[in-house]
Amino acid sequence: EAGVAQSPRYKIIEKRQSVAFWCNPISGHATLYWYQQILGQGPKLLIQFQNNGVVDDSQLPKDRFSAERLKGVDSTLKIQPAKLEDSAVYLCASSRGQFANTGELFFGEGSRLTVL
Amino acid sequence: GENVEQHPSTLSVQEGDSAVIKCTYSDSASNYFPWYKQELGKRPQLIIDIRSNVGEKKDQRIAVTLNKTAKHFSLHITETQPEDSAVYFCAASLNNDMRFGAGTRLTVKP
């Protein structure tokens, strides 16, 4: 089966600019996650969708980050305006199960953001 | 929420030796503990997981042990090979709340 697809792979922007990342999960996976991975740290959950509904966005900085999953398939994560501390890899993952502890998360290759 | 600590942050072993990575978690209700391997520039991939009703699980050269009383779990890799070199992340989860450790960079020297 095809894996989780993400784009772009790399993005360099200046602070206060905006950026958007796209994710296409594995076909049939109802649950989609966006993680932020800062260099030297483990992935940190930003938002979790089940189908097109938000399950958990408690760690999403809502003043600058937004995400949507229209039609319960593809998802977009936006940052506006970007700050230097947003420099990180943004990982998208999907899973068959409803909950994160149901089973394996399948990760995409990530989108590396550098904010100058 | 859950807090996961992982040690050591870096680990270097000779090929053929064993490697052990340890994690502790804070929420005694957590019931799912996966381990992910992330090679340089690649996506994290699940290598083994364990649930709270099991104390140990083994898959070829990889094993995970769980001590619920002490709230810690460990990854054991035997007969290490150069291709085992990667960053390994532990995680602890209850329902939707999955928290990852900071990662261990394992280097296997030929």
PDB file of C-alpha atoms in Angstrom, chain B:
ATOM      1  CA  GLY B   1      -0.737  14.650  30.989  1.00  0.00           C
ATOM      2  CA  GLU B   2       1.757  11.878  30.383  1.00  0.00           C
ATOM      3  CA  ASN B   3       5.487  12.614  30.656  1.00  0.00           C
ATOM      4  CA  VAL B   4       8.067  10.261  29.158  1.00  0.00           C
ATOM      5  CA  GLU B   5      11.763  10.368  29.935  1.00  0.00           C
ATOM      6  CA  GLN B   6      14.270   8.411  27.881  1.00  0.00           C
ATOM      7  CA  HIS B   7      17.884   7.473  28.635  1.00  0.00           C
ATOM      8  CA  PRO B   8      20.559   7.581  27.434  1.00  0.00           C
ATOM      9  CA  SER B   9      20.404  10.316  24.826  1.00  0.00           C
ATOM     10  CA  THR B  10      23.318   8.757  22.942  1.00  0.00           C
ATOM     11  CA  LEU B  11      24.634   5.215  22.964  1.00  0.00           C
ATOM     12  CA  SER B  12      27.612   3.770  21.142  1.00  0.00           C
ATOM     13  CA  VAL B  13      28.272   0.022  21.008  1.00  0.00           C
ATOM     14  CA  GLN B  14      30.503  -2.358  19.109  1.00  0.00           C
ATOM     15  CA  GLU B  15      28.919  -4.538  16.472  1.00  0.00           C
ATOM     16  CA  GLY B  16      27.691  -7.731  18.077  1.00  0.00           C
ATOM     17  CA  ASP B  17      27.205  -6.202  21.515  1.00  0.00           C
ATOM     18  CA  SER B  18      23.826  -5.588  23.130  1.00  0.00           C
ATOM     19  CA  ALA B  19      22.143  -2.203  23.514  1.00  0.00           C
ATOM     20  CA  VAL B  20      19.579  -1.209  26.127  1.00  0.00           C
ATOM     21  CA  ILE B  21      17.452   1.943  26.095  1.00  0.00           C
ATOM     22  CA  LYS B  22      15.265   2.822  29.064  1.00  0.00           C
ATOM     23  CA  CYS B  23      12.138   4.929  29.414  1.00  0.00           C
ATOM     24  CA  THR B  24      10.036   5.987  32.361  1.00  0.00           C
ATOM     25  CA  TYR B  25       6.487   7.300  32.251  1.00  0.00           C
ATOM     26  CA  SER B  26       4.388   9.238  34.723  1.00  0.00           C
ATOM     27  CA  ASP B  27       0.772   8.180  34.135  1.00  0.00           C
ATOM     28  CA  SER B  28       0.119   4.750  35.645  1.00  0.00           C
ATOM     29  CA  ALA B  29      -2.994   4.455  33.456  1.00  0.00           C
ATOM     30  CA  SER B  30      -0.951   4.382  30.233  1.00  0.00           C
ATOM     31  CA  ASN B  31      -1.477   1.053  28.557  1.00  0.00           C
ATOM     32  CA  TYR B  32       0.390   1.060  25.253  1.00  0.00           C
ATOM     33  CA  PHE B  33       4.139   1.436  24.778  1.00  0.00           C
ATOM     34  CA  PRO B  34       5.549   1.501  21.226  1.00  0.00           C
ATOM     35  CA  TRP B  35       9.125   1.924  20.086  1.00  0.00           C
ATOM     36  CA  TYR B  36       9.942   3.740  16.848  1.00  0.00           C
ATOM     37  CA  LYS B  37      13.175   3.726  14.874  1.00  0.00           C
ATOM     38  CA  GLN B  38      14.111   6.775  12.807  1.00  0.00           C
ATOM     39  CA  GLU B  39      17.043   6.515  10.450  1.00  0.00           C
ATOM     40  CA  LEU B  40      18.731   9.723   9.372  1.00  0.00           C
ATOM     41  CA  GLY B  41      16.424  11.753   7.142  1.00  0.00           C
ATOM     42  CA  LYS B  42      13.713   9.105   7.160  1.00  0.00           C
ATOM     43  CA  ARG B  43      10.332   8.635   8.764  1.00  0.00           C
ATOM     44  CA  PRO B  44       9.875   7.018  12.176  1.00  0.00           C
ATOM     45  CA  GLN B  45       8.833   3.387  11.880  1.00  0.00           C
ATOM     46  CA  LEU B  46       7.379   1.100  14.515  1.00  0.00           C
ATOM     47  CA  ILE B  47       9.743  -1.693  15.468  1.00  0.00           C
ATOM     48  CA  ILE B  48       8.004  -3.229  18.462  1.00  0.00           C
ATOM     49  CA  ASP B  49       5.242  -2.425  20.921  1.00  0.00           C
ATOM     50  CA  ILE B  50       3.900  -3.794  24.167  1.00  0.00           C
ATOM     51  CA  ARG B  51       0.637  -3.461  26.043  1.00  0.00           C
ATOM     52  CA  SER B  52       0.211  -3.172  29.777  1.00  0.00           C
ATOM     53  CA  ASN B  53      -1.130  -6.697  30.183  1.00  0.00           C
ATOM     54  CA  VAL B  54       2.204  -8.149  29.019  1.00  0.00           C
ATOM     55  CA  GLY B  55       5.559  -7.998  30.778  1.00  0.00           C
ATOM     56  CA  GLU B  56       7.835  -8.848  27.898  1.00  0.00           C
ATOM     57  CA  LYS B  57       7.704  -9.180  24.137  1.00  0.00           C
ATOM     58  CA  LYS B  58      10.369 -10.385  21.743  1.00  0.00           C
ATOM     59  CA  ASP B  59      10.831 -10.182  17.990  1.00  0.00           C
ATOM     60  CA  GLN B  60      14.059 -11.742  16.741  1.00  0.00           C
ATOM     61  CA  ARG B  61      16.910  -9.551  18.056  1.00  0.00           C
ATOM     62  CA  ILE B  62      14.599  -6.975  19.626  1.00  0.00           C
ATOM     63  CA  ALA B  63      12.790  -7.255  22.943  1.00  0.00           C
ATOM     64  CA  VAL B  64      10.838  -4.897  25.139  1.00  0.00           C
ATOM     65  CA  THR B  65      10.195  -5.295  28.856  1.00  0.00           C
ATOM     66  CA  LEU B  66       7.627  -3.445  30.926  1.00  0.00           C
ATOM     67  CA  ASN B  67       7.578  -2.897  34.673  1.00  0.00           C
ATOM     68  CA  LYS B  68       4.218  -1.348  35.502  1.00  0.00           C
ATOM     69  CA  THR B  69       4.957  -1.021  39.191  1.00  0.00           C
ATOM     70  CA  ALA B  70       8.058   1.042  38.564  1.00  0.00           C
ATOM     71  CA  LYS B  71       6.532   2.676  35.466  1.00  0.00           C
ATOM     72  CA  HIS B  72       9.427   1.961  33.210  1.00  0.00           C
ATOM     73  CA  PHE B  73      10.020  -0.002  30.042  1.00  0.00           C
ATOM     74  CA  SER B  74      13.126  -0.880  28.105  1.00  0.00           C
ATOM     75  CA  LEU B  75      14.223  -1.782  24.586  1.00  0.00           C
ATOM     76  CA  HIS B  76      16.843  -4.486  24.245  1.00  0.00           C
ATOM     77  CA  ILE B  77      18.719  -5.079  20.991  1.00  0.00           C
ATOM     78  CA  THR B  78      21.028  -8.097  20.895  1.00  0.00           C
ATOM     79  CA  GLU B  79      23.786  -8.861  18.398  1.00  0.00           C
ATOM     80  CA  THR B  80      23.752  -5.293  17.133  1.00  0.00           C
ATOM     81  CA  GLN B  81      24.535  -4.600  13.508  1.00  0.00           C
ATOM     82  CA  PRO B  82      25.585  -1.363  11.759  1.00  0.00           C
ATOM     83  CA  GLU B  83      22.096  -1.068  10.240  1.00  0.00           C
ATOM     84  CA  ASP B  84      20.712  -0.756  13.770  1.00  0.00           C
ATOM     85  CA  SER B  85      22.294   2.716  13.896  1.00  0.00           C
ATOM     86  CA  ALA B  86      19.424   5.198  14.182  1.00  0.00           C
ATOM     87  CA  VAL B  87      17.466   7.305  16.655  1.00  0.00           C
ATOM     88  CA  TYR B  88      15.049   5.274  18.756  1.00  0.00           C
ATOM     89  CA  PHE B  89      11.966   6.827  20.362  1.00  0.00           C
ATOM     90  CA  CYS B  90       9.856   5.307  23.085  1.00  0.00           C
ATOM     91  CA  ALA B  91       6.283   6.420  23.686  1.00  0.00           C
ATOM     92  CA  ALA B  92       3.550   5.874  26.235  1.00  0.00           C
ATOM     93  CA  SER B  93      -0.115   6.151  25.424  1.00  0.00           C
ATOM     94  CA  LEU B  94      -3.562   6.096  26.934  1.00  0.00           C
ATOM     95  CA  ASN B  95      -6.331   6.466  24.381  1.00  0.00           C
ATOM     96  CA  ASN B  96      -5.507   9.606  22.363  1.00  0.00           C
ATOM     97  CA  ASP B  97      -2.695  10.856  24.549  1.00  0.00           C
ATOM     98  CA  MET B  98       0.602   9.517  23.180  1.00  0.00           C
ATOM     99  CA  ARG B  99       3.805  11.150  24.399  1.00  0.00           C
ATOM    100  CA  PHE B 100       7.225  10.444  22.964  1.00  0.00           C
ATOM    101  CA  GLY B 101      10.566  10.396  24.695  1.00  0.00           C
ATOM    102  CA  ALA B 102      13.334  12.683  23.467  1.00  0.00           C
ATOM    103  CA  GLY B 103      15.074   9.866  21.613  1.00  0.00           C
ATOM    104  CA  THR B 104      18.299   7.873  21.839  1.00  0.00           C
ATOM    105  CA  ARG B 105      20.882   8.064  19.093  1.00  0.00           C
ATOM    106  CA  LEU B 106      22.376   4.585  18.774  1.00  0.00           C
ATOM    107  CA  THR B 107      25.636   4.146  16.901  1.00  0.00           C
ATOM    108  CA  VAL B 108      26.884   0.640  16.144  1.00  0.00           C
ATOM    109  CA  LYS B 109      30.558   0.604  15.294  1.00  0.00           C
ATOM    110  CA  PRO B 110      31.717  -2.099  12.872  1.00  0.00           C
TER     111      PRO B 110
END
